[in-house]
Coordinates of C-alpha atoms in Angstrom, one line a residue:
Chain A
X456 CA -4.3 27.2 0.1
X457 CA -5.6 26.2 -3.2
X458 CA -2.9 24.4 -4.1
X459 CA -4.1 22.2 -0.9
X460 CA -8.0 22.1 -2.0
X461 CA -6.7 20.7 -5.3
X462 CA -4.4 18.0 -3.5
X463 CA -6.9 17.1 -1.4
X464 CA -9.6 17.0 -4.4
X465 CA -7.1 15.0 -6.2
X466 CA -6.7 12.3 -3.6
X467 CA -9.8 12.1 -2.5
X468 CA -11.8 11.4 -6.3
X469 CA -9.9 12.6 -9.5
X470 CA -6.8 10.6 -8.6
X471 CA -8.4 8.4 -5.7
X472 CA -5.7 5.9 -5.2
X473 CA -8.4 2.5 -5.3
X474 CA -10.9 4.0 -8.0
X475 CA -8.5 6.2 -10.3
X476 CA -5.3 5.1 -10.0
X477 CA -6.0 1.6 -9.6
X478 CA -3.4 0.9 -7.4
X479 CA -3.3 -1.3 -3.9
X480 CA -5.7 -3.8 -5.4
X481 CA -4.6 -6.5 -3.0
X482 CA -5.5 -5.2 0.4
X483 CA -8.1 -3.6 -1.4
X484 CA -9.8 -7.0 -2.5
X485 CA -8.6 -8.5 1.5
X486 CA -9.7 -6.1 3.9
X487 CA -12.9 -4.7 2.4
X488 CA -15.1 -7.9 3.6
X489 CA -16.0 -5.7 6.9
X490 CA -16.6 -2.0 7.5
X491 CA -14.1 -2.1 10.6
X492 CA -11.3 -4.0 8.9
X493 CA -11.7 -1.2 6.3
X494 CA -11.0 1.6 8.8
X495 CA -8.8 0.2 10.6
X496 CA -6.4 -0.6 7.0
X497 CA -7.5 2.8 5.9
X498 CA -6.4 4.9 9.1
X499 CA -2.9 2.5 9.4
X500 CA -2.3 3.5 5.6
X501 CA -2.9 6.6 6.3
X502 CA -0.7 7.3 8.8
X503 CA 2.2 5.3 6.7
X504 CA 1.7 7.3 4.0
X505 CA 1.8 10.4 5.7
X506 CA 4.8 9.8 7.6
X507 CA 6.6 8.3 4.7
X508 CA 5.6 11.1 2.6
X509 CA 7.2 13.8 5.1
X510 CA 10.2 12.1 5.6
X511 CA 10.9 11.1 1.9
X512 CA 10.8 15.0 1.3
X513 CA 12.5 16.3 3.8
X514 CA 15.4 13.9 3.0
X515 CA 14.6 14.1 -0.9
X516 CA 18.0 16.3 -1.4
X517 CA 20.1 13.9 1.0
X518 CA 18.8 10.9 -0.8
X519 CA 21.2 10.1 -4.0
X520 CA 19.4 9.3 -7.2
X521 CA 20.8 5.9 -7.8
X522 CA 19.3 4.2 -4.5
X523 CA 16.4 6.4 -3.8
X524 CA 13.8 3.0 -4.2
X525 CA 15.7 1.0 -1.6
X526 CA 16.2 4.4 0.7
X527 CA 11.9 5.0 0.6
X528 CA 11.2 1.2 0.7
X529 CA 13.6 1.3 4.4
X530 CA 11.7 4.4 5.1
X531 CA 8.2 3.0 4.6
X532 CA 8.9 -0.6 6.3
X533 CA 10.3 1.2 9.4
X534 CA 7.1 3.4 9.8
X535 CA 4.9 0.0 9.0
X536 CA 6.8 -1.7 11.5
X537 CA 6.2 0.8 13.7
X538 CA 2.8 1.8 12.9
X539 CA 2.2 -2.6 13.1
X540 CA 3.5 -2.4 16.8
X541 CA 1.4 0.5 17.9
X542 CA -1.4 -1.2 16.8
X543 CA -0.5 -4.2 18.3
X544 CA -0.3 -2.7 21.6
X545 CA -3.3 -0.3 21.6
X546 CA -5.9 -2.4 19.1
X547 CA -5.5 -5.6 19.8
X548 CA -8.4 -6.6 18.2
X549 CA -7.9 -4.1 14.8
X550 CA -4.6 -5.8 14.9
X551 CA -6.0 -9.3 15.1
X552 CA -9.0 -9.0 12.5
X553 CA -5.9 -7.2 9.9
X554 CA -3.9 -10.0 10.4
X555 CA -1.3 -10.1 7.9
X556 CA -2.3 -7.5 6.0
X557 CA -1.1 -4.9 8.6
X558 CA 2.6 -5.9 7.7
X559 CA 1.9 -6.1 3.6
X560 CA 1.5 -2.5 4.0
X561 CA 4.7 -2.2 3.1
X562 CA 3.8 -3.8 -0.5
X563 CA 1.4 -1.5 -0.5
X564 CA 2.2 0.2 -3.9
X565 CA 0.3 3.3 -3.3
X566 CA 2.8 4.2 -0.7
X567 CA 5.7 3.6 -2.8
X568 CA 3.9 5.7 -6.0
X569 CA 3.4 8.6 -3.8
X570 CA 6.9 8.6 -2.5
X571 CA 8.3 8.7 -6.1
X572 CA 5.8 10.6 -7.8
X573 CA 4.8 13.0 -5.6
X574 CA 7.2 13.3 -2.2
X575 CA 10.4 13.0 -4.0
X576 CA 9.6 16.0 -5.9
X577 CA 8.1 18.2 -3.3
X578 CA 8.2 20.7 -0.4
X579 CA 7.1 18.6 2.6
X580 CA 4.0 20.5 3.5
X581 CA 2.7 19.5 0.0
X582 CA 4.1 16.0 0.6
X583 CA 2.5 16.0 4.0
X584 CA -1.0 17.0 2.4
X585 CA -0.6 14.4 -0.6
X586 CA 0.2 12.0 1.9
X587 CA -3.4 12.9 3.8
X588 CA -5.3 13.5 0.9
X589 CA -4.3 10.0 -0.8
X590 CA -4.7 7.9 2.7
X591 CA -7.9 9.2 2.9
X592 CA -8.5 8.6 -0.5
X593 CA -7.7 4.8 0.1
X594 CA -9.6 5.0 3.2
X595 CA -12.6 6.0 1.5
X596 CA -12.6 4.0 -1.5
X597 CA -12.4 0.9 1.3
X598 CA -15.2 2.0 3.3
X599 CA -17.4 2.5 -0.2
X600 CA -16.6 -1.0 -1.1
X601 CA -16.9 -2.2 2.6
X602 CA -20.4 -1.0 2.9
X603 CA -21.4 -2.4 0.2
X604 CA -19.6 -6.0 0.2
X605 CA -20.7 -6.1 4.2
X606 CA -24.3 -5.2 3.8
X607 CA -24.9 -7.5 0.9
X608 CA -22.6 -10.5 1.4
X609 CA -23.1 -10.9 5.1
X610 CA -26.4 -8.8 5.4
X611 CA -24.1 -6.6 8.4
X612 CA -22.8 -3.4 9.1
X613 CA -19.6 -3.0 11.5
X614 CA -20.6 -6.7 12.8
X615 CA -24.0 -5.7 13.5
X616 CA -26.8 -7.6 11.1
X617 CA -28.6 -5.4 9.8
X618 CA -30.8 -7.4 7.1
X619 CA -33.5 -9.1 8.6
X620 CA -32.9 -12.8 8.6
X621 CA -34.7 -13.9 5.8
X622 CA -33.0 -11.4 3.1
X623 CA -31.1 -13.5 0.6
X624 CA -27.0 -13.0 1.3
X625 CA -25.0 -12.9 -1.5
X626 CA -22.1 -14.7 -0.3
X627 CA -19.6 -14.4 -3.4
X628 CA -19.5 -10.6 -2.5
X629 CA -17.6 -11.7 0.6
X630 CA -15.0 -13.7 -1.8
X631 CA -12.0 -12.1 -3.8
X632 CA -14.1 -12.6 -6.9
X633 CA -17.3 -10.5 -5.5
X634 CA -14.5 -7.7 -4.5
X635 CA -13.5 -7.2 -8.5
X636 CA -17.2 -7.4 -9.1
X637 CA -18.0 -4.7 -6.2
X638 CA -14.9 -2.5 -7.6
X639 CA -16.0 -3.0 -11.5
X640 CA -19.7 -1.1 -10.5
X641 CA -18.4 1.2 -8.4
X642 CA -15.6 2.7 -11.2
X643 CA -18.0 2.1 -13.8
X644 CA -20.6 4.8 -11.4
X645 CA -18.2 7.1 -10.3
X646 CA -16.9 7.7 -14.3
X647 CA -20.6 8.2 -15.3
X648 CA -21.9 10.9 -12.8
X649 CA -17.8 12.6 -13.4
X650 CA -18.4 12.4 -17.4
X651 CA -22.0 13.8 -16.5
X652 CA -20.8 16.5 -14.7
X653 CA -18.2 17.4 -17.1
X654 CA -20.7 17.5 -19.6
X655 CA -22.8 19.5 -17.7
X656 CA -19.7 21.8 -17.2
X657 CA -18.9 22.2 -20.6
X658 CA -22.5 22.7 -21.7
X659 CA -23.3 25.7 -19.1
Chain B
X299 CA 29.9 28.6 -18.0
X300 CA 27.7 25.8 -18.4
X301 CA 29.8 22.3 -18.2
X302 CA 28.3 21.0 -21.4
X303 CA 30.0 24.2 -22.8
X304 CA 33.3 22.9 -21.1
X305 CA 32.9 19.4 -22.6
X306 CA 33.1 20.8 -26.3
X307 CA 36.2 23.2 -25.4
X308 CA 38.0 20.6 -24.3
X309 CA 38.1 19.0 -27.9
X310 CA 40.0 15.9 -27.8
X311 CA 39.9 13.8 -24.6
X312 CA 43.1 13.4 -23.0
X313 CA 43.4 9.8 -21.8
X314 CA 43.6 10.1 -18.1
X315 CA 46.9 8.0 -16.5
X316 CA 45.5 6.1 -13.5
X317 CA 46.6 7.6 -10.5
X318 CA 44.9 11.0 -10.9
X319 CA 41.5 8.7 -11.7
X320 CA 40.4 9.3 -8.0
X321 CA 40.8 13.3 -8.6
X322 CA 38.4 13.0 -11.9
X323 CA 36.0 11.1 -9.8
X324 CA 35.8 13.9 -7.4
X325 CA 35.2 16.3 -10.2
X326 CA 32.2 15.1 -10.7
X327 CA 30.8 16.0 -7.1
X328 CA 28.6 18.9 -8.4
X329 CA 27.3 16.8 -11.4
X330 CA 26.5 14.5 -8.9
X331 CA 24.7 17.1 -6.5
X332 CA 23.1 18.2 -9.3
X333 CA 21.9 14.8 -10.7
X334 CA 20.7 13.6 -7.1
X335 CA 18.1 17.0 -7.8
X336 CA 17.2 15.8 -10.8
X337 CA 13.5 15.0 -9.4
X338 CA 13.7 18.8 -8.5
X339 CA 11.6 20.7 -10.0
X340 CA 14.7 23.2 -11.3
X341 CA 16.5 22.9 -14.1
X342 CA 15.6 20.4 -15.9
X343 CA 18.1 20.9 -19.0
X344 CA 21.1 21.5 -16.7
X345 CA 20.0 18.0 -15.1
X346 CA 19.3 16.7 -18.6
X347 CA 22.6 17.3 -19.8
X348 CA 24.6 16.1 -16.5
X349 CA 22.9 12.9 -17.1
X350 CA 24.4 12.9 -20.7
X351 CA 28.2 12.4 -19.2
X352 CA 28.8 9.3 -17.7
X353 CA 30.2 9.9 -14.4
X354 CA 33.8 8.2 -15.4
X355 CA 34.0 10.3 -18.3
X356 CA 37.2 11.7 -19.6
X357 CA 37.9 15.1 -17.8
X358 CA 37.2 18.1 -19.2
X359 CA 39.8 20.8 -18.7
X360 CA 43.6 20.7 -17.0
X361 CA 42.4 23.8 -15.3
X362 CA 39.2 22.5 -13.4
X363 CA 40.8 19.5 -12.5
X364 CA 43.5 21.1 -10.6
X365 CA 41.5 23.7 -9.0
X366 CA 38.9 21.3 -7.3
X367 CA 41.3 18.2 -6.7
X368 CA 44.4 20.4 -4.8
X369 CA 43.5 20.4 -0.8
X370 CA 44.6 17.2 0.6
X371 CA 44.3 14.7 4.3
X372 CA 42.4 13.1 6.1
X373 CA 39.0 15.7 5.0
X374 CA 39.6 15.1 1.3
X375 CA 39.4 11.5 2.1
X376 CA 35.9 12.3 4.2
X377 CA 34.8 14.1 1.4
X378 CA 35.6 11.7 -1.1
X379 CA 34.6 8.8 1.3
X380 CA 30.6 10.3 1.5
X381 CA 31.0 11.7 -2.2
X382 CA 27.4 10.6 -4.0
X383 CA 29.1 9.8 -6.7
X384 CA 31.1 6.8 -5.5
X385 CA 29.8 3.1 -4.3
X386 CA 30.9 4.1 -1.0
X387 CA 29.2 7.6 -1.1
X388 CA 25.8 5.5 -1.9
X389 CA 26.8 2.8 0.8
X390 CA 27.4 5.3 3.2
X391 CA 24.0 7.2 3.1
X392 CA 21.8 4.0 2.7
X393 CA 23.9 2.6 5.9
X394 CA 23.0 6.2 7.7
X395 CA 19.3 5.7 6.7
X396 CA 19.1 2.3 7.2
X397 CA 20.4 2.9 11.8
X398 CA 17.9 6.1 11.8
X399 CA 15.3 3.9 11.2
X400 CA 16.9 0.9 13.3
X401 CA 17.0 3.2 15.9
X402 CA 13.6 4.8 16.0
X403 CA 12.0 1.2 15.5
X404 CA 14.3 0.1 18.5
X405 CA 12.6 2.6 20.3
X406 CA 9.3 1.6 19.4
X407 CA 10.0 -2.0 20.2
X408 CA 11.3 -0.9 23.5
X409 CA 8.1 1.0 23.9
X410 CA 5.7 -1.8 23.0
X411 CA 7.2 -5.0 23.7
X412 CA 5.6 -5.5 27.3
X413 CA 2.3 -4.0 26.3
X414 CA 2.1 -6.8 23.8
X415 CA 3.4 -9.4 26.0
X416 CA 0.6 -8.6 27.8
X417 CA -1.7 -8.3 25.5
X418 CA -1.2 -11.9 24.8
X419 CA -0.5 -13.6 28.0
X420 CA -4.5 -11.6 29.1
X421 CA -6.1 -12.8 25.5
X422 CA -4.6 -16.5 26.8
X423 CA -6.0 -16.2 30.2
X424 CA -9.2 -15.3 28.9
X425 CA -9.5 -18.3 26.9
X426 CA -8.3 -20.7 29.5
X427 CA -10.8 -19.1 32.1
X428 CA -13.5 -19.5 29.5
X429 CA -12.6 -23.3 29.2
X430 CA -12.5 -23.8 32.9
X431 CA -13.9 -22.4 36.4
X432 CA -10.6 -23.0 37.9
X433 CA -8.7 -20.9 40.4
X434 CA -5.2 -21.7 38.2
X435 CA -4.0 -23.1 35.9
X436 CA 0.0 -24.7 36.0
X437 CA 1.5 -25.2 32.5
X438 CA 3.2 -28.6 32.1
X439 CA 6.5 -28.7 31.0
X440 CA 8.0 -25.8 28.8
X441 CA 5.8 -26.1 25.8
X442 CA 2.8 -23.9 27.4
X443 CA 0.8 -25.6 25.6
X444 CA -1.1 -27.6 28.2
X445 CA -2.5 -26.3 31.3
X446 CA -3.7 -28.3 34.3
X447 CA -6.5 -26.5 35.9
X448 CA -6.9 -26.5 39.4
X449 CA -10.0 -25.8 41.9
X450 CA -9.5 -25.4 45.5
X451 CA -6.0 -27.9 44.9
X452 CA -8.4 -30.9 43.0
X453 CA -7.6 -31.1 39.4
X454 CA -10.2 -30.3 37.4
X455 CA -9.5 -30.7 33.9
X456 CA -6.9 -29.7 31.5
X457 CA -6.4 -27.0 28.7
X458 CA -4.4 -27.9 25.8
X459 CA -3.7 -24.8 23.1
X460 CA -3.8 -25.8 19.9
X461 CA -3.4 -24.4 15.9
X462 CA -4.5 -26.4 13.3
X463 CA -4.1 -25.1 10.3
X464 CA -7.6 -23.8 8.4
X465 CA -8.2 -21.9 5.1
X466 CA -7.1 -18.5 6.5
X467 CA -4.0 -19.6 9.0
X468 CA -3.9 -21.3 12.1
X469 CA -7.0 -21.6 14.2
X470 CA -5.9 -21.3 17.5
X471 CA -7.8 -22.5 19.9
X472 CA -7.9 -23.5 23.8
X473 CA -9.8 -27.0 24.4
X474 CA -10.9 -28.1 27.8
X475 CA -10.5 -31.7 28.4
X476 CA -11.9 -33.2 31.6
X477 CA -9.7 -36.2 33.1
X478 CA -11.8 -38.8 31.8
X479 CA -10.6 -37.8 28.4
X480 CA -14.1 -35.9 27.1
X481 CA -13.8 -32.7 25.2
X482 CA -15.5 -30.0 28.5
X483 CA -15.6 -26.8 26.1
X484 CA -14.1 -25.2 23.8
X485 CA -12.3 -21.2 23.3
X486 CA -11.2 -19.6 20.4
X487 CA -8.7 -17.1 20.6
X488 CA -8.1 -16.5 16.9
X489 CA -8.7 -17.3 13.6
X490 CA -8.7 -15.8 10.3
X491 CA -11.3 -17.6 7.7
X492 CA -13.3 -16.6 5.2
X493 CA -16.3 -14.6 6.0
X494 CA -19.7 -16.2 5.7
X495 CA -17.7 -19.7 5.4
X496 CA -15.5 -20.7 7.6
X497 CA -15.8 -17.7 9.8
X498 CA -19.1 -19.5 10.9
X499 CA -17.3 -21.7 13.5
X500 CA -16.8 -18.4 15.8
X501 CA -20.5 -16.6 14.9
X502 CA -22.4 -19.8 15.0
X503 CA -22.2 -21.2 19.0
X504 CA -23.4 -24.4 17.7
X505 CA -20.3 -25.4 15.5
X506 CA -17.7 -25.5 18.7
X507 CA -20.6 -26.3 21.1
X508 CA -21.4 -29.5 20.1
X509 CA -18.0 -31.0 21.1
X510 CA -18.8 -30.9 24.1
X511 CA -19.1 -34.3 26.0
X512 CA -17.8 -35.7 23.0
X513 CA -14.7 -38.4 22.9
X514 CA -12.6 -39.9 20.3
X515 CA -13.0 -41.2 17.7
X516 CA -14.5 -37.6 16.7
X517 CA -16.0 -37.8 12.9
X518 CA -18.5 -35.3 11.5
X519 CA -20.9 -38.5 11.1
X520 CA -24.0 -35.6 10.6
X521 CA -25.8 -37.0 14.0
X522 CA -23.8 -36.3 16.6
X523 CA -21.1 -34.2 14.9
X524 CA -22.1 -31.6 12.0
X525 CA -19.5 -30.0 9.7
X526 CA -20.3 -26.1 8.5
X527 CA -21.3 -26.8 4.9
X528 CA -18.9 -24.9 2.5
X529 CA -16.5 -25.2 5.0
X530 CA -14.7 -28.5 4.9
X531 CA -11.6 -27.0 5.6
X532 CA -12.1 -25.4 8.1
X533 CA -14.4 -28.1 9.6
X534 CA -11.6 -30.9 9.5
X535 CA -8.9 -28.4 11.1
X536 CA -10.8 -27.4 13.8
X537 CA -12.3 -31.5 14.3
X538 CA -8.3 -32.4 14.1
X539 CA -7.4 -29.6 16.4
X540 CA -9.9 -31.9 19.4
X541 CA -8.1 -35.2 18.3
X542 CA -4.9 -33.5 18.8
X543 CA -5.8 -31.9 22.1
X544 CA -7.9 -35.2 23.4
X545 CA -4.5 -37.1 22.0
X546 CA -2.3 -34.5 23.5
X547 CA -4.0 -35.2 27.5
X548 CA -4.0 -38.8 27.1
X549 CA -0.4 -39.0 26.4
X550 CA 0.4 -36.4 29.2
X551 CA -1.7 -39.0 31.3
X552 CA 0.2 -41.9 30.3
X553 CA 3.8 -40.2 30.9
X554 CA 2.4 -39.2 34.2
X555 CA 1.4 -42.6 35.3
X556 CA 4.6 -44.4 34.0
X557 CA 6.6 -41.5 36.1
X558 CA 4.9 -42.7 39.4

């Protein structure tokens, strides 16, 4: 059960995927303009990643060495495709605002890192709980850079404005550009208050 | 007895004559079980020093070699067939893992298909109903991409579906024509522009609302016509998506009036 807490703990902020690891940049910097897009490519990565993860263990003894990396990448594209038709069918509109970004999850390279580094050399309920742990991870870090690039770039939270009218947008937050600014701050925070608190630890 | 053990035993390496080559090959199976666990977290050093040998190396001892390589048929050749070792081996299991998942998205597809055909055909009905108050609407030849919109048999207009390309992807949009060639109103079914840019043409009503009425020539001339600033883009597709729909009716018009 510890060994859990400590995956989870990992995922989540010492080895969060986005803020840590640096990893998955790319639909990082796309689909963290809007708090919904952000959920919606938080929860689909998610539930790649934790399907990927399971299966890549379960099969990690069946899988020869030499073409493990082609054997996860068919693994994850078939659960992307999948996952990408589910959502087509049920959330038409997460589907539509995702755009192509739903498919590219299969470029996503957090997915691929875990399977390698973490699935491939584990039981499957760790893999399983890795595979949590690091989607909601990812799905966190979006929603932190979400907020922030929705609420100041288009003055709006989950569509709704928030900012009264006359509150100055800043409208290059909303661009690639403002998304490297956003994550820059946000690493530079969450390293402060960790080193603080480390300090603090040692100190006491 | 460890096999890197057996390796030094075996002193000088016998050159192995070609037809027992296949039987060598299958020595290797358990290096090659063992390898494929390398990522395990046992044994590292045993894995270390499988890795060592090449798989085709020269074989170790007479006495292995004969104990592992004697059955024979049609099993053997199984065995050998799905060995990990061999290209076929490798072949094999990517080609096994490769239907499982062909199968299970098969499934899916099977599953989804219709409630995304669906899905679509409502999100297009939508937008043609938006366009017009009409109680149907007949698509002209097999291109769907024009609709004639009918009220109570009179036709009222006509809906031409159009994507011009913006700075996100197509913008895909229904426009309403009446028959005397003005632009009636406009739907947008999707688009994918930049936020507090170009994504203004679907939060701001006045952008697509002020087409309507309007004729060709279109131009964004700043009194009748006004382009989202910081936008051009996406401004020109979507003025270029009404010339091609305005275009589109008048040439259906012209085809229909040669055919009487």
């Amino acid at each position: 059960m510890k060994r859990y807490l400590s995956i989870l703990k990992d995922g989540l902020i010492r080895q969060n995927p986005v803020f840590v690891l640096l990893l998955g940049m790319c639909p990082t910097m796309a689909t963290s303009t809007s708090l919904s897009n952000a959920i919606g490519m938080g929860f689909a990565a998610t539930l790649v990643l934790i399907c990927s993860n399971l299966f890549i263990s379960l099969l990690r003894k069946i899988i020869p060495d030499k073409i493990r990396i082609a054997s996860y990448v068919i693994v994850i594209a078939g659960f992307v495709t999948l996952v990408e038709m589910l959502v087509t069918a049920y959330f038409p509109d997460i589907a539509e605002s995702l755009g192509v970004f739903l498919p590219l999850i299969v470029v996503n390279c957090i997915i691929l890192a875990r399977a390698e580094a973490f699935a491939s050399k584990n039981t499957p309920m760790a893999a399983l709980a890795d595979g949590l742990s690091m989607g909601l991870g990812f799905t966190l870090a979006l929603c932190v850079m979400s907020f922030i690039r929705e609420l100041l770039g288009s003055g709006a939270l989950l569509g709704n404005t928030v900012l009264p009218e006359g509150f100055p947008r800043t409208l290059i937050l909303t661009s690639p550009p403002g998304g490297f600014l956003t994550l820059g701050c946000v690493i530079a925070l969450m390293q402060f208050i960790l080193r603080k608190q480390k300090g603090k630890g040692a100190a006491s | 007895m460890s096999e890197n053990q057996n390796g030094i035993v075996s002193g000088q390496p016998e050159t192995p004559q070609m037809p027992e080559l296949p039987e060598v090959t299958e020595l290797s199976e358990e290096a090659a079980a063992a390898k494929s666990r390398v990522s395990d977290e046992m044994a590292p050093e045993k894995a270390a020093s499988d890795r060592l040998k090449p798989p085709d190396s020269p074989p170790k001892s007479a006495v292995t070699e004969k104990a592992s390589g004697k059955s024979g048929g049609s099993q053997n050749f199984i065995k050998r067939f799905v060995d990990p070792e061999r290209i076929s081996g490798l072949a094999f299991t990517l080609f096994a893992i490769s239907a499982a998942v062909a199968l299970v998205l098969g499934a899916g597809n099977a599953l989804t298909a219709t409630v995304i055909e669906e899905n679509r055909i409502a999100a297009r009905n939508e937008a043609l109903s938006a366009v017009f108050d009409a109680d149907e609407f007949l698509p002209t030849d097999d291109t769907e991409k024009l609709y004639i919109a009918q009220k109570e048999g009179a036709v009222i207009g006509y809906a031409v579906q159009v994507a011009p390309t913006g700075y996100g992807g197509p913008i895909e949009m229904i426009v309403g024509v009446n028959p005397d060639l003005t632009i009636s109103n406009v739907s947008l079914i999707k688009m994918s522009e930049t936020p507090g840019y170009g994504q203004k043409m679907q939060t701001e009503d006045w952008f697509l609302g002020q087409f309507a009425g309007k004729s060709l020539p279109l131009e964004y001339d700043g009194e009748q016509l006004d382009a989202i600033s910081g936008a051009t883009i996406t401004s020109d597709a979507v003025i270029n998506g009404m010339r091609g729909a305005l275009d589109r009716v008048a040439d259906y018009l012209v085809g229909e009036g040669n055919a009487q």
